[in-house]
Coordinates of C-alpha atoms in Angstrom, one line a residue:
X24 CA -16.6 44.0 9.1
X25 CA -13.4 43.7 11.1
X26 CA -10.8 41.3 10.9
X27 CA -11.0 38.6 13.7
X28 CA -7.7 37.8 15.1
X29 CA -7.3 34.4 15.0
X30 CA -6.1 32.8 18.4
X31 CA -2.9 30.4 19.1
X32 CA -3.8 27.0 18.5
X33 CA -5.3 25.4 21.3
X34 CA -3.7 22.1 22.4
X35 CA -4.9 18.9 20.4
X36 CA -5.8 15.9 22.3
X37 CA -5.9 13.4 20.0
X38 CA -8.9 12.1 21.3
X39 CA -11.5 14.4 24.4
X40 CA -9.9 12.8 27.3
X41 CA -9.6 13.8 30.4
X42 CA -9.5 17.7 30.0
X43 CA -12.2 17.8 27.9
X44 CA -15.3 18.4 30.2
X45 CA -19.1 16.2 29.4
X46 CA -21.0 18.0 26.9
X47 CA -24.6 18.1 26.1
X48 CA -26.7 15.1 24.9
X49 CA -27.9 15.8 21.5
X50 CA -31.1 13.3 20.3
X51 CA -30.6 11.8 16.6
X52 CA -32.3 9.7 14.1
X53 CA -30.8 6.5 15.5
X54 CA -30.3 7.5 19.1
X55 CA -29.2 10.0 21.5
X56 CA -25.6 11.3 21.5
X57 CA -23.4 12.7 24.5
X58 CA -20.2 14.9 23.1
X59 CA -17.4 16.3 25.2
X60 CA -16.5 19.9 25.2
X61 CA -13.3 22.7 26.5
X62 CA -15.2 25.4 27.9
X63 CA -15.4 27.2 24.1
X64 CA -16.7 24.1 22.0
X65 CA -18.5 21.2 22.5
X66 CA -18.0 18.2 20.0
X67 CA -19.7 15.3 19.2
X68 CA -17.4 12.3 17.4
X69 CA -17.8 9.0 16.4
X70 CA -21.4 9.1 15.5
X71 CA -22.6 6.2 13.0
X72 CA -24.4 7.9 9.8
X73 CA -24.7 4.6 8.1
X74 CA -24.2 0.2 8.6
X75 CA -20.9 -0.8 8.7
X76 CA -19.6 -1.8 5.4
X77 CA -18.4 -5.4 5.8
X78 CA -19.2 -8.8 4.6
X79 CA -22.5 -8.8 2.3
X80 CA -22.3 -5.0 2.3
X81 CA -18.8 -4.4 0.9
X82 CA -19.4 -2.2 -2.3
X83 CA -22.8 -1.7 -1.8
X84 CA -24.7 1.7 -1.2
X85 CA -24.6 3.0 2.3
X86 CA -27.4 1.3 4.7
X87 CA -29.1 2.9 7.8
X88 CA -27.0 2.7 10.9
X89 CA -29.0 0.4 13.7
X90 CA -30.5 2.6 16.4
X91 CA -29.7 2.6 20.1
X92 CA -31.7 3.7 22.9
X93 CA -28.8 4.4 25.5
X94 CA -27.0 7.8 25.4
X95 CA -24.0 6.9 23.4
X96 CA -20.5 8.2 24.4
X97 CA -19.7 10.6 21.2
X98 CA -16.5 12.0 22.7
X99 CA -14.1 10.0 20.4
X100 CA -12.9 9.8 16.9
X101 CA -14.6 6.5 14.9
X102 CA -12.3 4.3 13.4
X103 CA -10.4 5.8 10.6
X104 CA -11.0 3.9 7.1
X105 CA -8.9 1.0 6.1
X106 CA -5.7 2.4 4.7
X107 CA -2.0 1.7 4.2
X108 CA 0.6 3.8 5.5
X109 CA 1.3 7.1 3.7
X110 CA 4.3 9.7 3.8
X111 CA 2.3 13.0 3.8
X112 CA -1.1 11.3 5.8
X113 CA 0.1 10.7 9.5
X114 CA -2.9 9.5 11.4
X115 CA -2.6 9.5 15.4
X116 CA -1.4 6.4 17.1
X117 CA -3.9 5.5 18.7
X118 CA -6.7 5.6 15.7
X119 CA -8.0 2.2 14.6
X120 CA -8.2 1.6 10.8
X121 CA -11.7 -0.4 10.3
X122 CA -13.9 -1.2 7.6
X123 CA -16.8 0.8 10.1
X124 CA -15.4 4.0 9.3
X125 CA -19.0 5.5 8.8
X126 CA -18.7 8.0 11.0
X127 CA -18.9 12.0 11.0
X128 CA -18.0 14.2 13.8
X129 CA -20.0 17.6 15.0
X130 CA -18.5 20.9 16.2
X131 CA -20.3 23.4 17.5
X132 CA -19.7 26.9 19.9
X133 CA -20.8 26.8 23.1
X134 CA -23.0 29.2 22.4
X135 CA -24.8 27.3 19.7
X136 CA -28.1 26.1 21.2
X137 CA -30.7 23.5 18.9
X138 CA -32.9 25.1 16.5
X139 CA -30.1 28.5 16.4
X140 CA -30.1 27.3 12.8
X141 CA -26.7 28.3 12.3
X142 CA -24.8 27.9 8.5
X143 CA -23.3 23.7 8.2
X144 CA -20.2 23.4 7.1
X145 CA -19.7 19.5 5.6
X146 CA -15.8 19.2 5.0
X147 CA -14.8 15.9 2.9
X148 CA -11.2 15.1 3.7
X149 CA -8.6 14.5 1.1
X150 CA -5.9 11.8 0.2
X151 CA -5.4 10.8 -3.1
X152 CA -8.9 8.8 -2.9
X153 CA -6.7 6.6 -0.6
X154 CA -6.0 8.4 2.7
X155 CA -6.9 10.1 5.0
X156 CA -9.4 10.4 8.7
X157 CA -11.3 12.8 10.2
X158 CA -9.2 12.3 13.1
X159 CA -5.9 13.9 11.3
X160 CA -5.1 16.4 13.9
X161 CA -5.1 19.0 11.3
X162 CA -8.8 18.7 11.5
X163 CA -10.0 19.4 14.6
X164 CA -12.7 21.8 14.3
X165 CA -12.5 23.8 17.4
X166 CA -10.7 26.8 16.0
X167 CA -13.2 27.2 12.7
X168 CA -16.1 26.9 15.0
X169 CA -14.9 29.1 18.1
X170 CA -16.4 32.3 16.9
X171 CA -20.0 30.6 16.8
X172 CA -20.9 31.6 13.0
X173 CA -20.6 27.8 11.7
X174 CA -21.8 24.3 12.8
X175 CA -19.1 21.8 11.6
X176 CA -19.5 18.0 9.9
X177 CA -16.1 16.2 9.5
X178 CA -17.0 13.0 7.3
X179 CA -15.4 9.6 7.3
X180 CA -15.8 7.6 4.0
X181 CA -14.5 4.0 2.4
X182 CA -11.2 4.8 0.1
X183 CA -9.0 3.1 -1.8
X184 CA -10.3 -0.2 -3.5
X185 CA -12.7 -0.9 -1.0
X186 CA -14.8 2.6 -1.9
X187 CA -13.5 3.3 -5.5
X188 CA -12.7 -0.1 -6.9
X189 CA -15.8 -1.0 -9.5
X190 CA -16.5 -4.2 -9.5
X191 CA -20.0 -3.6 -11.2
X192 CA -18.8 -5.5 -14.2
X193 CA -18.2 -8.7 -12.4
X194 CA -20.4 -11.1 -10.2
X195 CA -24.0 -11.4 -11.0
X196 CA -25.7 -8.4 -11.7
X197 CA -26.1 -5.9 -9.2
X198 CA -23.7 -7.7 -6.3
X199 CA -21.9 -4.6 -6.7
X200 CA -22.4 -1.1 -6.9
X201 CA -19.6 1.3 -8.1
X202 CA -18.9 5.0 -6.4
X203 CA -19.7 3.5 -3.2
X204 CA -17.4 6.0 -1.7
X205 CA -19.5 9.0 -3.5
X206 CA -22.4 7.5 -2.1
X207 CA -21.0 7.3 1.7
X208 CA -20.9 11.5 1.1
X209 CA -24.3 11.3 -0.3
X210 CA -25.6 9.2 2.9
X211 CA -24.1 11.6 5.1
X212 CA -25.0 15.0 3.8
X213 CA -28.8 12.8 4.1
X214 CA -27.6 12.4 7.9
X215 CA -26.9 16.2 7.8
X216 CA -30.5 17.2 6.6
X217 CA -32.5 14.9 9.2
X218 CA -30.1 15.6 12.2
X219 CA -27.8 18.4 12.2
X220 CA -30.7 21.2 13.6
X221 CA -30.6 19.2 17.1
X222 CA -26.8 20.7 17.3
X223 CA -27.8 24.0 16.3
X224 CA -27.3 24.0 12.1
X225 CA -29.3 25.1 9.5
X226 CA -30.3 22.2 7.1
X227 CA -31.2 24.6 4.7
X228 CA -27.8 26.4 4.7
X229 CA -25.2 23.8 4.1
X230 CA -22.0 24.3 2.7
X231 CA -20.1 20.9 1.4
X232 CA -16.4 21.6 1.4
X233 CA -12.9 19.6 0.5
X234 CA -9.7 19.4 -0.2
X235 CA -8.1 17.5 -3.2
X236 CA -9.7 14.2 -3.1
X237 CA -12.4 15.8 -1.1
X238 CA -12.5 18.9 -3.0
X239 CA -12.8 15.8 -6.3
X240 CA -15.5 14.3 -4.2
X241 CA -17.3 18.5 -4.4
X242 CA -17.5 19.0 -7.6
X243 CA -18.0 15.7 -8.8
X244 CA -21.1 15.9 -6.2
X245 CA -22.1 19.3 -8.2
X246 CA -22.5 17.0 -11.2
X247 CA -24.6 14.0 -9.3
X248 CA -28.5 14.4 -9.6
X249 CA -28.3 12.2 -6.6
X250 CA -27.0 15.3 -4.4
X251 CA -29.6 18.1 -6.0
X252 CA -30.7 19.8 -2.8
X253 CA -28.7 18.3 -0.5
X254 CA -25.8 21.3 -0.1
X255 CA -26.6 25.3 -1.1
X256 CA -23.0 26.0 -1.3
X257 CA -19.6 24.4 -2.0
X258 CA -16.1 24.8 -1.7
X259 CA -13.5 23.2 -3.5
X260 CA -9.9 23.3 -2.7
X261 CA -7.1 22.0 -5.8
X262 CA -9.8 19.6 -6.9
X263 CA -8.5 16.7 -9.3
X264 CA -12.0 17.3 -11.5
X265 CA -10.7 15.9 -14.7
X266 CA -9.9 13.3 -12.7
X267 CA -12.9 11.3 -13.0
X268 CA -12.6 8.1 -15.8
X269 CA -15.5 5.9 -17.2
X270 CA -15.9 2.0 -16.3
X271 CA -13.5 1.1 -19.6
X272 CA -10.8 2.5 -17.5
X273 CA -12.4 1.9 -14.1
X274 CA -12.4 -2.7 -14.9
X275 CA -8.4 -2.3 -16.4
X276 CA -7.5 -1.2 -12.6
X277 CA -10.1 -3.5 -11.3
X278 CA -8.5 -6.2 -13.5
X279 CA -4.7 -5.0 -12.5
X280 CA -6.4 -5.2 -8.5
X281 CA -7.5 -8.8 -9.4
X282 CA -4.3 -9.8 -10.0
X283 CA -2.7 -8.5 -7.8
X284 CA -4.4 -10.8 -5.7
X285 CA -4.6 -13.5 -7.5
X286 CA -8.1 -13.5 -8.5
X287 CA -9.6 -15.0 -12.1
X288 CA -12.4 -12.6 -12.5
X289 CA -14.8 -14.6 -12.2
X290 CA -14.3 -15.4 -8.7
X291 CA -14.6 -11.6 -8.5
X292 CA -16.6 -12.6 -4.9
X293 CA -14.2 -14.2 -2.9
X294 CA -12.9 -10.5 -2.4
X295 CA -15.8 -10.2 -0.1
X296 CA -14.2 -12.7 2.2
X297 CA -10.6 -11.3 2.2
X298 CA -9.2 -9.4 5.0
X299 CA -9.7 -5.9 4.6
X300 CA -6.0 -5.0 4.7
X301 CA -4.8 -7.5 2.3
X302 CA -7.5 -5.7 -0.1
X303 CA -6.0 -2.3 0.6
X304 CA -2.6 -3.8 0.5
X305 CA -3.0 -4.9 -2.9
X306 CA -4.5 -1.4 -3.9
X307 CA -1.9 0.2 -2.7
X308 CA 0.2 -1.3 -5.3
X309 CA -1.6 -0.7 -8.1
X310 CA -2.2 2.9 -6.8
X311 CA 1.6 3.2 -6.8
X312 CA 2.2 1.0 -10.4
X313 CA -0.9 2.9 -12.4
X314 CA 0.6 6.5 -12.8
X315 CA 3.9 4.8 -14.0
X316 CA 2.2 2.8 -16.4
X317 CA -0.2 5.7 -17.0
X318 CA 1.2 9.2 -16.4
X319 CA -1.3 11.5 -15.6
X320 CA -4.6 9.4 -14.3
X321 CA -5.0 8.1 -10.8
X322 CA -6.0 4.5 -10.1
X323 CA -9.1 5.0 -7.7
X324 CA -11.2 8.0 -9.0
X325 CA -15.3 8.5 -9.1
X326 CA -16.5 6.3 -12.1
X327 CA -18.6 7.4 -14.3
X328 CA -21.6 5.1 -13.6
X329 CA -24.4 6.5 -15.6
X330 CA -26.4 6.8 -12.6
X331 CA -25.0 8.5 -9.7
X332 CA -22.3 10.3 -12.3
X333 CA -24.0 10.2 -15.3
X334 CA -21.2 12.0 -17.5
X335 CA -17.7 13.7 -16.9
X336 CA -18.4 16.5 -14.4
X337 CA -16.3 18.6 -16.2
X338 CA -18.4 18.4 -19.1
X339 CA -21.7 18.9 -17.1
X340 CA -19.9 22.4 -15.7
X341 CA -18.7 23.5 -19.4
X342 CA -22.0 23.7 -20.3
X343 CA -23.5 25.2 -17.3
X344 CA -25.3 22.3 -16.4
X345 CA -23.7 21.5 -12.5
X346 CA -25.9 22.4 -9.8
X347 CA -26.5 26.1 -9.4
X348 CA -24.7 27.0 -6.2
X349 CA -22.3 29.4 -5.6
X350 CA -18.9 28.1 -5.4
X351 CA -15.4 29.3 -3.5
X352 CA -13.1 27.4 -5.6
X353 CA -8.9 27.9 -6.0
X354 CA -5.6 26.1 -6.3
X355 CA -2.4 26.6 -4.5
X356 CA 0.7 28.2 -7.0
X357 CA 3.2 25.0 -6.0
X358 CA 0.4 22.2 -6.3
X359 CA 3.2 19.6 -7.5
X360 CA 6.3 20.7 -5.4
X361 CA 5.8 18.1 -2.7
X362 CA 5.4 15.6 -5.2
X363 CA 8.8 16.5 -6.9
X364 CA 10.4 16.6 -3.9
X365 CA 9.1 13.3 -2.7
X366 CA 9.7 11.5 -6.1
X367 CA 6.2 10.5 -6.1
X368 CA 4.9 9.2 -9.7
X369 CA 1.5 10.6 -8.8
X370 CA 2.1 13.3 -11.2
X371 CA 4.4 12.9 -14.4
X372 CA 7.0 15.7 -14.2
X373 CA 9.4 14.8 -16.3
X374 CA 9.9 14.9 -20.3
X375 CA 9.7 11.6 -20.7
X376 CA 6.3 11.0 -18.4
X377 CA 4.8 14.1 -19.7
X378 CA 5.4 13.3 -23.6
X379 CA 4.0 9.5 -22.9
X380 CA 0.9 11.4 -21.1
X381 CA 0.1 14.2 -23.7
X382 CA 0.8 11.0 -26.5
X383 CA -1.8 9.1 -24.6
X384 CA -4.1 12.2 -24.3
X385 CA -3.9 12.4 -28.1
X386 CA -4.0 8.8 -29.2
X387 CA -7.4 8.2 -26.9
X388 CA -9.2 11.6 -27.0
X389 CA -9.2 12.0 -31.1
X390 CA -12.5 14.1 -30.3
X391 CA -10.5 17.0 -29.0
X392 CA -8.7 18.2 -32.5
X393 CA -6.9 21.1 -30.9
X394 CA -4.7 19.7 -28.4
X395 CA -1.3 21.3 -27.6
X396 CA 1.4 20.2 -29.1
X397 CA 4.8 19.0 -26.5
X398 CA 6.3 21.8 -28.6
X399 CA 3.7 24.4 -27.9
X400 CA 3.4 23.3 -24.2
X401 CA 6.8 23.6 -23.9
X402 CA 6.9 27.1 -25.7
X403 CA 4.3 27.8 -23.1
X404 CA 6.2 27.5 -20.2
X405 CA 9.8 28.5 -21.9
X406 CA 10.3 31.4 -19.5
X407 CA 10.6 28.7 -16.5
X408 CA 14.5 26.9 -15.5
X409 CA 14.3 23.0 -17.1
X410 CA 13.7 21.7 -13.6
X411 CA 10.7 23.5 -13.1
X412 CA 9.3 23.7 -16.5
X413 CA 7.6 19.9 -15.9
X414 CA 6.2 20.2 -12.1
X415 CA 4.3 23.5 -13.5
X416 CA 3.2 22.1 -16.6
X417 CA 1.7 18.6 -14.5
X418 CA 0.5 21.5 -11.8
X419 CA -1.1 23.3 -14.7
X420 CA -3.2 20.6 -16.2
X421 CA -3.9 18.4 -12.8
X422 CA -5.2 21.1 -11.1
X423 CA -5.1 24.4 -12.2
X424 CA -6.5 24.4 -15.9
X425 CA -9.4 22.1 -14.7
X426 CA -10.4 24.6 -12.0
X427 CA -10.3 26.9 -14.9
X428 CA -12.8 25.2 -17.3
X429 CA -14.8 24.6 -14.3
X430 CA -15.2 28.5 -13.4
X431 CA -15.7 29.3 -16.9
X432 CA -19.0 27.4 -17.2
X433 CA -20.5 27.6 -13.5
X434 CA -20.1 31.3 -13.3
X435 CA -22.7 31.6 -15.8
X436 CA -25.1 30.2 -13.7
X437 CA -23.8 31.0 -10.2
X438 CA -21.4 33.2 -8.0
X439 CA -17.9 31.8 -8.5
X440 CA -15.3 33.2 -6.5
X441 CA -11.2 31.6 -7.6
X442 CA -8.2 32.2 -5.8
X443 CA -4.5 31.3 -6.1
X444 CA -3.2 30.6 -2.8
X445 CA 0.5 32.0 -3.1
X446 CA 1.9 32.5 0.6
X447 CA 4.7 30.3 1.9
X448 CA 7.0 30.5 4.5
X449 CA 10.6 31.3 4.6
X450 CA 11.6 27.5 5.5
X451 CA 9.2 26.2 2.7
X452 CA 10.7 29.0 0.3
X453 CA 14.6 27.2 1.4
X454 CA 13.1 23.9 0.6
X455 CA 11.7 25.1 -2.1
X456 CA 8.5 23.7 -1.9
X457 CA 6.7 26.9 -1.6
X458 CA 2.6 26.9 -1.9
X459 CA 2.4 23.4 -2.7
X460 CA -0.6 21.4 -2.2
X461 CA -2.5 21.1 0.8
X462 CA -0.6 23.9 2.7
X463 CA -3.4 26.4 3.1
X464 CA -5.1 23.8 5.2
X465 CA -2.9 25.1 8.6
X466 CA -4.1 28.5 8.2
X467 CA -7.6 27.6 7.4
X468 CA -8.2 25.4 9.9
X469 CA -6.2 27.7 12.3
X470 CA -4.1 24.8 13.3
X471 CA -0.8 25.9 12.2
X472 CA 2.1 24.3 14.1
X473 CA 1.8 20.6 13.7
X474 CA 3.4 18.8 16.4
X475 CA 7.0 19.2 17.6
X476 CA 8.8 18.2 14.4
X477 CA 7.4 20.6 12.6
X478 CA 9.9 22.6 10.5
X479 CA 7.5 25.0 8.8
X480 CA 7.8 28.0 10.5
X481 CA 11.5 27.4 11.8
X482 CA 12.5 29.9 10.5
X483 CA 10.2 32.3 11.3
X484 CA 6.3 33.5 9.0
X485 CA 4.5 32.3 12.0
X486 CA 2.9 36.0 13.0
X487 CA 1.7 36.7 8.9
X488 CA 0.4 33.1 9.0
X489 CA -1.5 33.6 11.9
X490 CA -3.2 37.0 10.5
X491 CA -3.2 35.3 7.2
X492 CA -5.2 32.4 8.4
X493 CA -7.4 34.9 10.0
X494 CA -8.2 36.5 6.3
X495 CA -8.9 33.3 5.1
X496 CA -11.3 31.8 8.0
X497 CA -13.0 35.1 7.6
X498 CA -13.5 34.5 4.0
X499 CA -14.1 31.2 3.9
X500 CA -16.8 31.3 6.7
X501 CA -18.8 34.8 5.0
X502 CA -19.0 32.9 2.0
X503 CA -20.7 29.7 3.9
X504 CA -23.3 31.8 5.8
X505 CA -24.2 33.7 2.4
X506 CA -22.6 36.5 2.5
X507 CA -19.5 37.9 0.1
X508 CA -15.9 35.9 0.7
X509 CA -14.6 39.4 1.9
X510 CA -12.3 39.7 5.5
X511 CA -13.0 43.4 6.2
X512 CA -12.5 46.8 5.3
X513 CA -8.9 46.9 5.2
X514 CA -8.5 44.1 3.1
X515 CA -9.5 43.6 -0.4
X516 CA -12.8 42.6 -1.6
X517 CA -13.3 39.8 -3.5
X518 CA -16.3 39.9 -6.5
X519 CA -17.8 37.3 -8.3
X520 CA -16.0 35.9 -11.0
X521 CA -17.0 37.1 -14.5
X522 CA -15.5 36.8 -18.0
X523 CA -14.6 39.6 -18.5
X524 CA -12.5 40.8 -16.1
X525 CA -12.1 36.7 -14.6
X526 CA -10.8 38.4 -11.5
X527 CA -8.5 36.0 -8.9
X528 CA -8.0 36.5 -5.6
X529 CA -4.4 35.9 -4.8
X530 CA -3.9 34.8 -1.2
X531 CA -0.6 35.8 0.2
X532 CA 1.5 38.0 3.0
X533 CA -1.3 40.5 2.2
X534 CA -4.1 39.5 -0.1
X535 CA -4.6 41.5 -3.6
X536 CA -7.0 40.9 -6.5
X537 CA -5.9 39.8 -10.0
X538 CA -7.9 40.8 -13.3
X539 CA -7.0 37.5 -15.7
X540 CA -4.3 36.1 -13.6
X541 CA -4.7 33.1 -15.7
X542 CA -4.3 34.6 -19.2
X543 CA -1.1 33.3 -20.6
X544 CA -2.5 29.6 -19.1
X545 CA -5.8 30.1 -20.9
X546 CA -3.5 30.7 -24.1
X547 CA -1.7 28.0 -23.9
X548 CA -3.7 25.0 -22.9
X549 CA -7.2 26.0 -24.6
X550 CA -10.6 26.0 -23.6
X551 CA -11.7 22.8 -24.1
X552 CA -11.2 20.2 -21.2
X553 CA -8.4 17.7 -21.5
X554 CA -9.1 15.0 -19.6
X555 CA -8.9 10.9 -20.3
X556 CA -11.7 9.5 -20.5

């Protein structure tokens, strides 16, 4: 196998305008579809998968779209889901925010013809569970898809309180439903299975892939019964998967939301009738106030429901129990610089969060006897400068640890390949921000250069990102059409994880495998997941 070179990024129009040439019409399940297309790709964007989710239908299960008859114009982004402003999510101008956000989008080669039966590739965006669109120009498919080995599904879904707030506990029984957002992925990887051979995919082959909250949205998905069957492989990027609380936790945030706005409980149903952006307003703050109040938890997670999650995934993978796919799954080594940097509460870094987190961790999980000690964490991670002693040990049990415990109990049942992505440019190094999270997406995606203030590469790393993000797509797509996560000959393979040699595949300026990267980690944290419950 050869290395592809990966080409320059092509120019992004933020939505197929007018240099975007008709593409073909594809018919669906509610109608048929006409996408757009540069000569190398066609896409089709926009399409509905399920009702909109407003008025009687807020926090309710997915319904199915209406059908249409007409050839419907699928050469533009949907709306993106109702969401405040965020410092690291820049959505394009010209994107509305609207409660119909259920919409995916469809990328395909030219040379993909129906019932080619190529390998899907479902990719669930991320955003802290509250931003976030398909139509984040970081996203658009055409370079992942070019080569013609992968059919593409970008999927939008409800976030913040209008798709993680649980409200189950309040109203009459049954008026609402909680993971609604879950079950948007659910309704769509459905979507996938009925529709996605008419654009050339294999329903049989499907891959369901994410980043962070989407990579959250993976492997809490592994643990579902609901989505048995409906993906054959997954991919999990710095996945928050102790991240996931039960309804105790889930109706003091829904509670905090409540008054926020100014709501006694039991009028729990006029939130049906407020504007949607005085909803995400509201949950915005509380997003913001919860991991200050709380260090370490987030304030719109998956819930566990007893239904659609019927326990804490972590726990289902510990014991083997998640669904028996293989998985590609990996965090980046600087998952919490950003944060830092941006003094963002979302993760406790310093002594004072982190003692009140591990305190709480203690006081509320008395079922775990051997929890570390602050002394023994902080013995730990002694060989690190003050400063960066708390952004490693927050990286350490937000993301990396949990990926840990996860691998350690799937790979008994499955192929599990982990990585550490490591590689950062010079100008990231200055800033020091290094690998922090979300900054393999560039290379993955193979769009690299972000728009004209983009400082990333300023001062130089552009040429080893470029062959590095042809490694990775390489990898990435073997693994999604069945085959090894290996980039060719000249570069090193990378085998199934096992326990005894619990090998990592370290992505950097040249990629190199690891035998027990992780051992010192292992050592210090423990086997048994921490997690709040």
């Amino acid at each position: 196998m050869t290395t592809p070179k990966i080409p320059a990024a092509p120019a992004l129009p933020t939505v197929a305008g007018s240099t975007a040439s008709v593409g073909p019409i594809v018919e669906t399940t509610s109608g048929p579809v006409r996408g757009a297309g540069d000569g190398h790709v066609h896409w089709w964007k926009g399409i509905p998968y399920a009702a909109p989710p407003i008025g009687d239908l807020r926090w309710r299960a997915p319904q199915p779209a209406s059908s249409w008859t007409a050839v419907r114009d699928a050469s533009r982004f949907g709306a993106a889901p109702v969401q405040t402003t965020g410092p690291a999510v820049r959505l394009p101008d010209d994107v509305e925010r609207s409660e119909d956000c259920l919409t995916l989008n469809v990328w395909a080669a030219d040379s993909v013809a129906p019932g080619d039966d190529r390998p899907v590739v479902v990719w669930i965006h991320g955003g802290a569970y509250v931003f976030g669109s398909t139509s984040q120009r970081l996203y658009d498919g055409r370079t992942l898809t070019a080569s013609g080995e992968i059919v593409l599904v970008t999927v939008g879904y409800r976030l913040g309180t209008l798709g993680f707030l649980d409200l189950s506990r309040f109203g009459d029984e049954g008026e609402f439903e909680p993971n609604v957002a879950l079950k948007d992925v659910v309704a769509a990887l459905e979507w996938v299975r009925a529709n996605i051979r008419g654009f050339g995919g294999d329903p049989e082959a499907v891959t369901l892939a994410g980043e962070s909250a989407g990579a959250g949205i993976v492997t809490t998905l592994m643990a579902s019964p609901a989505a048995r069957g409906l993906f054959h492989r997954a991919i999990a990027e710095s996945s928050p998967a102790t991240s996931v609380y039960d309804q105790d936790r889930a109706e003091r945030v829904t509670r905090h939301v409540l008054d926020e706005l100014g709501v006694a409980p039991a009028d729990a149903a006029a939130l049906r009738r407020m504007p949607a952006d005085t909803l995400a307003a509201a949950g915005m703050t509380v997003y913001s106030q919860t991991p200050v109040s709380d260090p370490g938890t987030l304030a719109f997670t998956p819930v566990v429901d007893g239904d659609l999650v019927p326990e804490h995934p972590v726990d289902v993978f510990v014991r083997g129990g998640a669904h028996p796919v293989p998985l590609l799954i990996g965090t980046n080594h600087d998952e919490t610089s950003l944060f830092t940097r941006m003094k963002s509460p979302l993760m406790p870094v310093s002594p004072e969060a982190l003692a009140q987190m591990t305190a709480a961790l203690r006081a509320e999980r008395t079922d775990i006897p051997d929890i570390p000690t602050d002394a023994e964490i902080q013995v730990a991670y002694a060989g690190l400068a003050p400063a960066r002693r708390g952004p490693a040990i927050s990286r350490d049990l937000g993301f990396r640890m949990p990926t840990l415990w996860l691998v350690e109990g799937h790979a008994a049942v499955a192929p599990t390949y982990l990585y550490r992505f490591d590689w950062a440019t010079p100008m990231l190094h200055l800033l020091r921000i290094g690998a922090t999270h979300a900054t393999e997406l560039p290379y993955l995606w193979g769009n690299m250069v972000g728009g004209r203030r983009d400082i990333t590469f300023l001062l130089g790393g552009l040429h080893t990102g470029r062959l590095l993000g042809a490694r990775m797509q390489a990898r990435w797509i073997a693994f999604a059409t069945g085959a090894a996560p290996d980039a060719g000959e000249a570069d090193a393979a990378w085998p199934a994880y096992d326990p005894d040699s619990r090998a990592t595949l370290v992505i950097d300026h040249t990629d190199r495998l690891e035998p027990d990267l992780d051992a010192p980690l292992r050592e210090a944290w423990g086997d048994t997941p921490l997690s709040f419950s």
